[in-house]
Coordinates of C-alpha atoms in Angstrom, one line a residue:
X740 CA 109.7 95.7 104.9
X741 CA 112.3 92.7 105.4
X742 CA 115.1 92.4 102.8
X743 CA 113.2 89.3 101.5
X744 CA 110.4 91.4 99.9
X745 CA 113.3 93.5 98.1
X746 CA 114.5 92.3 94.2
X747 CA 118.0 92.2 93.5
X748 CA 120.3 94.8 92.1
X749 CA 121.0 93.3 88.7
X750 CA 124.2 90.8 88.8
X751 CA 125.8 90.4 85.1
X752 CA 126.7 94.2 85.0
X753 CA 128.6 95.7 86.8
X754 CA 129.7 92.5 88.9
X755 CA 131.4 94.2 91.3
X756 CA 130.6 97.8 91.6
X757 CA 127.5 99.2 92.2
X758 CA 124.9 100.9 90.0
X759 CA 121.2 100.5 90.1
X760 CA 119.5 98.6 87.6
X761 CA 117.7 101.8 86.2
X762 CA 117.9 106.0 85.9
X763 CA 120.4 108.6 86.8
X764 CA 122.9 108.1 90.0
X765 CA 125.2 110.1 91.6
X766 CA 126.9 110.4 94.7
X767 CA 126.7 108.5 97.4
X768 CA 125.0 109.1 100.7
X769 CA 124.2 108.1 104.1
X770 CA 126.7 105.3 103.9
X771 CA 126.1 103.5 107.5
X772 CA 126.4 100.1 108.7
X773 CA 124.0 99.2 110.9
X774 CA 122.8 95.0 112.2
X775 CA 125.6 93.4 109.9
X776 CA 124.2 95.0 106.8
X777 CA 126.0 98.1 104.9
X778 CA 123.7 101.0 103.7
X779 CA 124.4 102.7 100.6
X780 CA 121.9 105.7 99.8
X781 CA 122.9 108.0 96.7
X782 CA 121.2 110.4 94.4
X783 CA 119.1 109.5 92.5
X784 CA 116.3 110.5 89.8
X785 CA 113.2 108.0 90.1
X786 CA 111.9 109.1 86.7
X787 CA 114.8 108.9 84.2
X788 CA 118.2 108.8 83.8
X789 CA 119.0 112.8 83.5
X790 CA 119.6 114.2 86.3
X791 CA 116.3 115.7 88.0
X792 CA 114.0 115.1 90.4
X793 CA 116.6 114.2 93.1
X794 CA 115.8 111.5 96.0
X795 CA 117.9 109.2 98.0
X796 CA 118.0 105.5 96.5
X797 CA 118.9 102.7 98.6
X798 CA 121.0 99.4 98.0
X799 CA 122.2 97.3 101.1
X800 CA 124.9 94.6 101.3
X801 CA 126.0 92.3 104.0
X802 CA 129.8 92.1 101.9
X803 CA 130.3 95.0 100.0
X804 CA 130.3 92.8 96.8
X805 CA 126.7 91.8 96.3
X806 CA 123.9 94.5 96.2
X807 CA 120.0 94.3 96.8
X808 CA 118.5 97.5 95.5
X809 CA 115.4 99.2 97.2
X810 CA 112.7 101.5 96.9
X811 CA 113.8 105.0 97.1
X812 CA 114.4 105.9 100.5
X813 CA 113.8 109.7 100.3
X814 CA 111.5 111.3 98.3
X815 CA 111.5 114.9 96.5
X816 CA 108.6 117.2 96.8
X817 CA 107.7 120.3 95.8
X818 CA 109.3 122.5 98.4
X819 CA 112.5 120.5 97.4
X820 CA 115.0 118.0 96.5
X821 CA 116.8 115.4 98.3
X822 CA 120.5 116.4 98.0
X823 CA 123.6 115.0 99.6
X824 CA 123.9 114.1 103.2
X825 CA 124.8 111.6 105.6
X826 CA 123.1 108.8 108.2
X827 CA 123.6 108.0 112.1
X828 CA 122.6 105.8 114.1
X829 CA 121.4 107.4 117.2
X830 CA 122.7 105.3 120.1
X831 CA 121.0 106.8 123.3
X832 CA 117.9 108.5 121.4
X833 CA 119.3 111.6 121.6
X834 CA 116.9 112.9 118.6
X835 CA 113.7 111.4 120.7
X836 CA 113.0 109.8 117.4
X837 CA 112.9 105.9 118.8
X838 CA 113.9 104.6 122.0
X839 CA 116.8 103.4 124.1
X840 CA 116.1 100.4 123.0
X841 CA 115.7 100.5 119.4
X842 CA 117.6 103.3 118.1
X843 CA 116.6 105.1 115.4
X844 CA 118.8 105.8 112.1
X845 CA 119.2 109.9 111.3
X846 CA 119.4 111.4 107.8
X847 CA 120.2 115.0 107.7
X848 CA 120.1 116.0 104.1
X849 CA 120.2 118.8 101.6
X850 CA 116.7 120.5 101.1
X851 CA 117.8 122.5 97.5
X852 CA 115.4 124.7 96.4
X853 CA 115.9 127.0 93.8
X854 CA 118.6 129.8 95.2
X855 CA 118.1 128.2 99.1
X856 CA 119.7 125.2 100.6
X857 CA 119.3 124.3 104.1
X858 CA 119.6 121.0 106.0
X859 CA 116.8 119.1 107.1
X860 CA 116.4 115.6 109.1
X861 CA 114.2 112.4 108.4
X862 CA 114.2 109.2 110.5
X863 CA 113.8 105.9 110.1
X864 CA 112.7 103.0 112.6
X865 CA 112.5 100.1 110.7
X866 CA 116.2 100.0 110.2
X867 CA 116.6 102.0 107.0
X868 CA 113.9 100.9 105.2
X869 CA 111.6 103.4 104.9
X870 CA 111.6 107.5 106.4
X871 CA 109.5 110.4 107.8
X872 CA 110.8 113.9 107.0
X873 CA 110.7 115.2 110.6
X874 CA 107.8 118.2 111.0
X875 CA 110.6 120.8 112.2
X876 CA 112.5 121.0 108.9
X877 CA 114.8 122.5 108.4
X878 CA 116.9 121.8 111.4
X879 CA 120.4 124.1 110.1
X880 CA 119.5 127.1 107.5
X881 CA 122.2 130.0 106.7
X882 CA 119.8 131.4 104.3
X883 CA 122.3 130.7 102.0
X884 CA 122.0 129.8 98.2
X885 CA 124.7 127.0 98.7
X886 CA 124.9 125.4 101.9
X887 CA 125.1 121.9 101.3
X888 CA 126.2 118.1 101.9
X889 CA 126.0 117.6 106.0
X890 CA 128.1 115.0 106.7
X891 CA 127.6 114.1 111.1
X892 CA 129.7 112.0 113.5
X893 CA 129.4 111.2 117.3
X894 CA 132.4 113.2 118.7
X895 CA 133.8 112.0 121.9
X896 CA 136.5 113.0 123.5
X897 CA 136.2 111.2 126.7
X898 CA 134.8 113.9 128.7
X899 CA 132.2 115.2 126.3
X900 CA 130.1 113.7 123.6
X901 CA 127.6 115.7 121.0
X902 CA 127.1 115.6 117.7
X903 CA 129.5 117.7 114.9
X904 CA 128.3 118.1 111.3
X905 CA 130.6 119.1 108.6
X906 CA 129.0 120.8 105.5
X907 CA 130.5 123.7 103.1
X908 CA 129.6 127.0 101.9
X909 CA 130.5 125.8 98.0
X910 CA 131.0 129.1 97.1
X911 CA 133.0 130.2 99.5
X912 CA 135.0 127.2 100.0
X913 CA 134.7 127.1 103.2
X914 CA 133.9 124.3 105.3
X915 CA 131.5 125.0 108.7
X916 CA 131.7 122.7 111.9
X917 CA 128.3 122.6 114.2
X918 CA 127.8 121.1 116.8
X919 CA 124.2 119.2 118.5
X920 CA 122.9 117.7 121.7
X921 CA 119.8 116.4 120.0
X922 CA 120.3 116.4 116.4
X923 CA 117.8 119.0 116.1
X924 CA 119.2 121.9 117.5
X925 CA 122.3 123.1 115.9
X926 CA 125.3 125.9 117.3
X927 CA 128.0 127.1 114.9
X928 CA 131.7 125.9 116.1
X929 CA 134.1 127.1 113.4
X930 CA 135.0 127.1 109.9
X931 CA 137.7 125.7 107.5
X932 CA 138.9 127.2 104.2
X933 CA 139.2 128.9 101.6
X934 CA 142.9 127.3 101.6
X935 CA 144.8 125.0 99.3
X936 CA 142.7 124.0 95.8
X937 CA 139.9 126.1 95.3
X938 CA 139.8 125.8 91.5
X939 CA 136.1 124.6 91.6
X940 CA 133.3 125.0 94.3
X941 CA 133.7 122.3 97.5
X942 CA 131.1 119.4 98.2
X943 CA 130.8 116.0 99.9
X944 CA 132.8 117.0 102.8
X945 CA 133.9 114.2 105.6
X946 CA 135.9 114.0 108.7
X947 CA 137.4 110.9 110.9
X948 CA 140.0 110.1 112.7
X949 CA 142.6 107.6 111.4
X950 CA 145.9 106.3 113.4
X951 CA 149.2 106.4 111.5
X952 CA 150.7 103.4 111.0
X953 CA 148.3 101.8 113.4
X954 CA 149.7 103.2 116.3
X955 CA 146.6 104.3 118.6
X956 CA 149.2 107.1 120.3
X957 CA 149.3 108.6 116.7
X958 CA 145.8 109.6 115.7
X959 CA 144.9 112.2 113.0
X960 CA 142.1 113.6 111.7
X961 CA 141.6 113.4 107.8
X962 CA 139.1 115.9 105.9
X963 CA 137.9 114.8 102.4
X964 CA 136.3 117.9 100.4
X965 CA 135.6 117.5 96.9
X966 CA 135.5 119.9 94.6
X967 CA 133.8 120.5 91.0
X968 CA 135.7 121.8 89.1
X969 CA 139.7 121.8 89.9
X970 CA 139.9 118.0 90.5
X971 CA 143.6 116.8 90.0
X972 CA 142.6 115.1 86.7
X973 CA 140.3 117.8 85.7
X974 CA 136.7 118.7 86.1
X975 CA 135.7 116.9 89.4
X976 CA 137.8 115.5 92.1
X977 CA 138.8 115.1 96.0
X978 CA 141.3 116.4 98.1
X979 CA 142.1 115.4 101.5
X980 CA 143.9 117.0 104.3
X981 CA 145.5 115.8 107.4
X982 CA 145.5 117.2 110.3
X983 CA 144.1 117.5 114.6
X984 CA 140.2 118.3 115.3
X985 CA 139.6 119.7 118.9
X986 CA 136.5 119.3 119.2
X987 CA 135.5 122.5 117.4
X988 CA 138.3 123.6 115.5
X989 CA 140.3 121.4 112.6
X990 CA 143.3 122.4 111.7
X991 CA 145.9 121.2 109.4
X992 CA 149.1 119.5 110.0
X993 CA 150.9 121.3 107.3
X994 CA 148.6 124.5 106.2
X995 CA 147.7 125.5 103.2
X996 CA 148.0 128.8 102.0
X997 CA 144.4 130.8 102.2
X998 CA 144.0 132.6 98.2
X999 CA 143.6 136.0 99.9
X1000 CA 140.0 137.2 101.6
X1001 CA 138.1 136.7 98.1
X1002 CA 138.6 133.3 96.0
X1003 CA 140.6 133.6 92.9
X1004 CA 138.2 132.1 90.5
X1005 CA 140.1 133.7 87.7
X1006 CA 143.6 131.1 88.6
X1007 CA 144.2 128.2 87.0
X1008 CA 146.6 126.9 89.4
X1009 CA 149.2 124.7 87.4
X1010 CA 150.0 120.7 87.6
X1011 CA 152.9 121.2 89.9
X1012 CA 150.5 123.3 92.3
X1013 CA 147.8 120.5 92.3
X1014 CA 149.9 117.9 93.4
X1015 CA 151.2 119.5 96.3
X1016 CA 148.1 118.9 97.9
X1017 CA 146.9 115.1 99.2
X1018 CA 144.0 113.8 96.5
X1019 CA 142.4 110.8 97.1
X1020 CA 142.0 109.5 93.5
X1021 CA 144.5 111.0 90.4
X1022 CA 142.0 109.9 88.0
X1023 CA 139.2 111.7 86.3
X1024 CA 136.3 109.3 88.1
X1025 CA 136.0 109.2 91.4
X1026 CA 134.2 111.8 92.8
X1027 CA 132.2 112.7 96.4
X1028 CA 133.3 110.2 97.8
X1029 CA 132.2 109.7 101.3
X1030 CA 132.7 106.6 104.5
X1031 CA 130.1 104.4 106.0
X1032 CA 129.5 105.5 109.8
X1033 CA 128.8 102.7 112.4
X1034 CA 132.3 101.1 111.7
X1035 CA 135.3 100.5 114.0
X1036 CA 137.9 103.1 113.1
X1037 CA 140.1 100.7 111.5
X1038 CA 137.7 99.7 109.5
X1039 CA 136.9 103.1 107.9
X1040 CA 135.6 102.4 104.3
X1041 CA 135.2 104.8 101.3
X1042 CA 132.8 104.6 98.3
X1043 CA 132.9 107.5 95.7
X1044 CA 131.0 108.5 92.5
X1045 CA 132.6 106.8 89.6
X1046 CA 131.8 109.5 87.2
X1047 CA 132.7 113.0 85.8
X1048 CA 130.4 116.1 86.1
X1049 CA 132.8 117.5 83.0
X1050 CA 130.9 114.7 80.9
X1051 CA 128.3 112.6 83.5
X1052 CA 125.4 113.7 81.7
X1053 CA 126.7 112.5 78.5
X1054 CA 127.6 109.3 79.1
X1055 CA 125.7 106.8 77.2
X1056 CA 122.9 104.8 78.8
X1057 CA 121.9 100.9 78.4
X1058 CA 119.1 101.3 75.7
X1059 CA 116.8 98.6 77.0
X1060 CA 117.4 100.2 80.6
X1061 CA 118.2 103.4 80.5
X1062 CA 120.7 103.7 83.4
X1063 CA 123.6 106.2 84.1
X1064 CA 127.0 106.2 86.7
X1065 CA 128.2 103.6 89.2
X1066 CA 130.1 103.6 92.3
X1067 CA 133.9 102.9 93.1
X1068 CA 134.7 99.7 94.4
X1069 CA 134.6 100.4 98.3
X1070 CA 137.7 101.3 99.9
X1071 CA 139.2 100.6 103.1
X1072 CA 141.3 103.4 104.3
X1073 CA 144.4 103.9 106.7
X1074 CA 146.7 106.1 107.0
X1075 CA 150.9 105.8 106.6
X1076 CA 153.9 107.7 107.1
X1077 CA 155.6 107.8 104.1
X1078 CA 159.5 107.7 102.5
X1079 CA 159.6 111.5 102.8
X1080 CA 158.4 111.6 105.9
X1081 CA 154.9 113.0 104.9
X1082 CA 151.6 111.2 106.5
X1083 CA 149.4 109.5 103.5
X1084 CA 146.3 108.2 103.0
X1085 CA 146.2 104.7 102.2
X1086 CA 143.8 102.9 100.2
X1087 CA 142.5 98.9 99.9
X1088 CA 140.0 97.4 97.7
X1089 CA 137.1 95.9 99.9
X1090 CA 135.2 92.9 97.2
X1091 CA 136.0 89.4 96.4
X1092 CA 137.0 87.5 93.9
X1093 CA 135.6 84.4 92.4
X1094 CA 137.8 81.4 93.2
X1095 CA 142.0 80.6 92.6
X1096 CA 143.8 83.0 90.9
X1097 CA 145.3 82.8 87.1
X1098 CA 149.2 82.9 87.7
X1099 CA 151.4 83.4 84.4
X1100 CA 155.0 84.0 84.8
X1101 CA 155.6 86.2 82.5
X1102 CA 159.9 85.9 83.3
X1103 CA 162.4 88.3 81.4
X1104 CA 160.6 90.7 79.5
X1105 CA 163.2 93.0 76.6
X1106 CA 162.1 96.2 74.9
X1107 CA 161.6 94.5 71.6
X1108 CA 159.1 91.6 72.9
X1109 CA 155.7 91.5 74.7
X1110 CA 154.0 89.0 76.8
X1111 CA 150.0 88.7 76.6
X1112 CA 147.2 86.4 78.3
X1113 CA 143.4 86.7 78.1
X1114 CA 141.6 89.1 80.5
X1115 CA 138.2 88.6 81.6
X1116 CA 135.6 91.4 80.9
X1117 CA 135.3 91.8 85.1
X1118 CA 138.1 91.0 87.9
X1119 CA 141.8 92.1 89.6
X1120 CA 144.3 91.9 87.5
X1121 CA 148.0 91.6 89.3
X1122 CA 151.4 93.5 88.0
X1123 CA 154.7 92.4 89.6
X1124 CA 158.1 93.3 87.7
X1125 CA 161.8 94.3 88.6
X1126 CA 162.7 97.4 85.9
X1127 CA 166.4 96.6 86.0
X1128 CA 168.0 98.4 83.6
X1129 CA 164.6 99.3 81.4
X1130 CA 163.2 103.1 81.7
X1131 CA 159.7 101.5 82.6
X1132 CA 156.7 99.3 82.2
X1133 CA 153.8 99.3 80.0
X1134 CA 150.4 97.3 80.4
X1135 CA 148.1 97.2 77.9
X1136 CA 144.5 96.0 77.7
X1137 CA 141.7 95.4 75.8
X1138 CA 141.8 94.7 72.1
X1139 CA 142.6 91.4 70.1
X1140 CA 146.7 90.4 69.9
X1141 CA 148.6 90.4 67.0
X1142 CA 149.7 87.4 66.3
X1143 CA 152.6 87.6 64.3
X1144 CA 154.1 90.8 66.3
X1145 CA 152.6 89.8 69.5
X1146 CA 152.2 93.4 70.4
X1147 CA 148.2 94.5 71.2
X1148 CA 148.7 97.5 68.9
X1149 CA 144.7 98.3 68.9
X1150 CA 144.6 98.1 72.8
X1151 CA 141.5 100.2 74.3
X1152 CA 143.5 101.3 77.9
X1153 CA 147.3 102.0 78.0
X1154 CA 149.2 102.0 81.5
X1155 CA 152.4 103.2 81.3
X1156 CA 155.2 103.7 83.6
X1157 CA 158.5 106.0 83.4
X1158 CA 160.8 105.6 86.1
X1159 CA 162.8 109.1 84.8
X1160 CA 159.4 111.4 85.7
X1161 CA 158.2 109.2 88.3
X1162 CA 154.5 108.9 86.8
X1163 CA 152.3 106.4 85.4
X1164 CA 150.1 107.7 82.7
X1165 CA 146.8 106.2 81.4
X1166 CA 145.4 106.8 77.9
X1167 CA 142.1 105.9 77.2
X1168 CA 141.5 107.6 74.2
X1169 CA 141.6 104.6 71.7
X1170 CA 138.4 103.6 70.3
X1171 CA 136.6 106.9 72.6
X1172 CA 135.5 108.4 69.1
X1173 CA 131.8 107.6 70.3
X1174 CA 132.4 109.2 73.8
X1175 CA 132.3 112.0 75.5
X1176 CA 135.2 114.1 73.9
X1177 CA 137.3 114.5 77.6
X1178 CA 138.0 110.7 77.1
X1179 CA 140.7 112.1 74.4
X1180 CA 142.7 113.7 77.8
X1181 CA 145.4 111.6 79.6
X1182 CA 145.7 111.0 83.0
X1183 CA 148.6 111.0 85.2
X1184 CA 150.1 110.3 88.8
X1185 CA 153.3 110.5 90.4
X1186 CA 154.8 107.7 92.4
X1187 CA 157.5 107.5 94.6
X1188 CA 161.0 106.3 92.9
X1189 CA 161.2 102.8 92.7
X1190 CA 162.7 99.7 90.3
X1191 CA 160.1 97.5 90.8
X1192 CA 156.1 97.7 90.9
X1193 CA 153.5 95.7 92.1
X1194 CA 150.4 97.0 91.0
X1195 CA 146.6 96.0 91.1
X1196 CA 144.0 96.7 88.3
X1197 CA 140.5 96.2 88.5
X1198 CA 138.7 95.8 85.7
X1199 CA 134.3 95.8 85.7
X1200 CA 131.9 96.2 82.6
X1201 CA 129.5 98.9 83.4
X1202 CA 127.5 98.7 80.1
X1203 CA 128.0 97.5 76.8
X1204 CA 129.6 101.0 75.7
X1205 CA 131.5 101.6 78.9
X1206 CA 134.1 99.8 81.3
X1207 CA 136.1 100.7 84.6
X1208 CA 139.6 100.6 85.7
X1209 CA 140.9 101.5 89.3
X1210 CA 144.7 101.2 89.2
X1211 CA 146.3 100.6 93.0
X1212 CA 149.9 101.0 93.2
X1213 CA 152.3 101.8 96.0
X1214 CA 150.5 99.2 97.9
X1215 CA 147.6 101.9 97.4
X1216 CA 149.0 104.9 98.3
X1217 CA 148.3 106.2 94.8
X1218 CA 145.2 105.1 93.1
X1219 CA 144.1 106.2 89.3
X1220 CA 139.8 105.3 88.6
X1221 CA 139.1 106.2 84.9
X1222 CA 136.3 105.3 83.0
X1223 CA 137.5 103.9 80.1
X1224 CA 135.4 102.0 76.6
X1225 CA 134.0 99.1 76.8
X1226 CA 136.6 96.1 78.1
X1227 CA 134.6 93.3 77.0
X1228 CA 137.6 90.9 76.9
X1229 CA 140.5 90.3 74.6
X1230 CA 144.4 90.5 76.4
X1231 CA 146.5 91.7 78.8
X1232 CA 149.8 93.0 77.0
X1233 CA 152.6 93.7 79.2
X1234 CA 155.9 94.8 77.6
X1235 CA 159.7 96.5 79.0
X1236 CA 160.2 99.9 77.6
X1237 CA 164.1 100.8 76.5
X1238 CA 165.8 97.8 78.7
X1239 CA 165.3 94.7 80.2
X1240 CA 162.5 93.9 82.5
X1241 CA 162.7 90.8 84.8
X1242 CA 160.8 88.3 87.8
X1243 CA 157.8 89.7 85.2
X1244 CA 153.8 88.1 86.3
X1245 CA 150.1 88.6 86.2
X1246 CA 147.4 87.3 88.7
X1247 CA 144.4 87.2 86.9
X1248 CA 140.8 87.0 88.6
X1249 CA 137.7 86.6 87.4
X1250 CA 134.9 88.5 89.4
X1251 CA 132.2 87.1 91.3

């Protein structure tokens, strides 16, 4: 199969993210680049869009922006389904799958049966096109009810090289670390957890090293483990840690504090206990997300599961193509050392825009006045403003203006900032009353003290019922995805709250 025998993902909506052009999605998997192309594979139900049924779709891209959608990749049977998991590309043939020559790409995936999970392998040697579940399956199997999401890397330490994959006990919280000659054959190195938020069950997990602040003398090791629920925002969410991985143990540079031998599943932990932990997203939609292997490390790239499992399966679906969930706009990722001292993970949109920006300088901006300009239903929209003496900022989009008042007063998102607590906070319940009923809940994020921002908002119509926002500020050291109604158009309201706001302007671009 060549990519010219494949139809295209649809292109009117979403224009930048993707979402296949029918049935239920949800997070991603396999994520691998491989001869100038990027892989995305992701759950997926070939018969509907509920979840059920549970394959691996498959969507490739030679820019992250545009998609071509495929035939399922990976099929479930009777003995299972196709759950989360990761691909490789076996340089060296180490599985005996292909040749030296033409390497084969890997999948080692979640066989879920009812009350047994265990990982299995399939291979492809066509270069992703199409599988074979290999005849030893399962390759990894605990006998456990919830052992799940194998995510595998080439580790290689300059004296030693074998294969590590990092899955979870859910349950437990725990994360387990095996290592492989073969890709086949699997020995138990160590394990991770239960420590720091363990509010929900853990999923999706991933590891990779990242230097800090570039420096190739300063390399850390960053683990991602979601977790459903517990999430920062509520319901779903992901947590990352930083820290140094041996080889076979990880550890973290600042350790969390283990709940005690048996998880408190009773605890709420509070706000102020959340976000002393690193999150990769403070909004309620970005979940699982996981990075595309193949890449150079400075070129280590995120995608996550735009979506909620608090309210995923209610979200309404296109009627003349039933169709539920997208992706996060991919994500380049970095680490940085920080004001306080503290290491961060950093985060960069990877997708174009369509042509020359939209400047508007918006100029002095007082607490009494507001200054609007038309958004476009898809693209990145671009805050910069000195607070000066005002108590903070407040963007608002969506709805039609008021004339008279100027003021968007029906506006469908509202991002506001207050300097005094540090946080921007995002309502998205206006005009929600036909959503799911968490859309009525704010979301919020701290940010580091500061009298000016420079934010970027991107803006993408998912359906005709539902839209996206993914907020960057702090040059994206704090990010905010929410799902939000439908932004078909209408303004971008921008307005000083209590004081004057100066050197205000917007960048406006439309997507591709």
């Amino acid at each position: 199969m060549t990519t010219t025998d494949l139809s295209p993902v649809r292109i009117e909506q979403p224009r930048m993210h993707f979402a296949p052009r029918r049935n239920w999605m949800n997070d991603p998997n396999g994520l691998v680049f491989h001869d100038g192309r990027y892989h995305l594979y992701f759950q997926y139900n070939p018969l509907g869009s509920v979840h059920g049924n549970i394959s691996w779709g498959h969507a490739t891209s030679t820019d992250l922006t545009r998609w071509v959608e495929h035939a399922p990749a990976i099929l479930w049977d009777d003995d299972a389904q196709i759950f989360s998991g990761s691909v490789v590309v076996d340089h060296g043939n180490t599985s005996g799958f292909g040749t030296d020559a033409a390497p084969p790409l890997v999948a080692i995936y979640t066989a879920a049966a009812p009350g047994h999970q265990a990982q299995s392998l399939a291979y492809s040697v066509d270069g992703g096109y199409t599988w074979t579940k290999y005849d030893g399956n399962p390759v990894l199997d605990r006998g456990t009810a919830d052992f799940r999401d194998p995510k595998v890397f080439r580790y290689d330490d300059g004296r030693d090289a074998y294969w590590v994959v990092v899955a979870v006990e859910a349950q437990d919280r725990q994360v387990l670390f095996h290592r492989s000659d073969d890709l086949k054959n699997w020995v138990f190195l160590s394990s991770y957890g239960p420590a720091g938020p363990v509010g929900g069950v853990w999923e999706c997990p991933d590891m990779f090293p990242l230097a800090v602040d570039g420096d190739d003398d300063d390399v850390r090791w960053v683990l991602l483990i979601s977790m459903n629920p517990g999430g920062i925002a509520g319901g779903s969410g992901t947590h990352y840690v930083v820290g140094q991985f041996d080889g076979v143990s990880f550890t973290s540079t600042e350790p969390h504090e283990a709940p005690g031998h048996e998880v408190d599943r009773a605890h709420t932990p509070t706000r102020a206990e959340l976000e002393r932990f690193g999150w990769i997203d403070f909004g309620r939609d970005c979940y699982a997300g996981v990075t595309f292997d193949g890449l150079a490390r400075r070129d280590r790239t995120l995608i996550a599961w735009m979506d909620n499992w608090e309210y995923a399966r209610e979200m309404p679906a296109d009627a003349s193509s039933p169709q539920r969930s997208g992706m996060t706009l991919p994500r380049r990722l970095s680490l940085v050392r920080g004001v306080d001292g503290a290491v961060r993970l950093r985060q960069r949109p990877v997708v174009r825009v369509e042509g020359e920006e939209h400047a508007v300088q918006l100029g002095r901006l007082d607490g009494t006045a507001a200054t609007e300009t038309r958004l476009a239903g898809a693209g990145r929209i671009r805050i910069a403003a000195t607070l000066g003496d005002a108590r903070g900022i407040e963007v608002r989009l969506g709805a039609g203006a008021d004339a008279g008042a100027g003021v968007n007063a029906g506006a469908i998102v509202t991002i506001r900032y207050d300097r005094a607590s540090g946080r921007i906070d995002l309502d998205r319940s206006a005009h929600a009353g036909h959503l799911p009923a968490a859309f009525s809940e704010g979301q919020s994020m701290p940010v580091d003290p500061a009298g000016r921002i420079e934010w970027e908002i991107w803006v993408d119509v998912l359906n005709d019922e539902v839209s996206s926002v993914e907020l960057f500020a702090q040059d994206g050291d704090r990010v905010m995805t929410a799902l939000v109604p439908a932004l078909s158009g209408g303004t971008v309201v921008v307005s000083a709250l209590g004081g004057v706001v100066s050197d205000a302007s917007l960048g406006i671009s439309s997507a591709l």
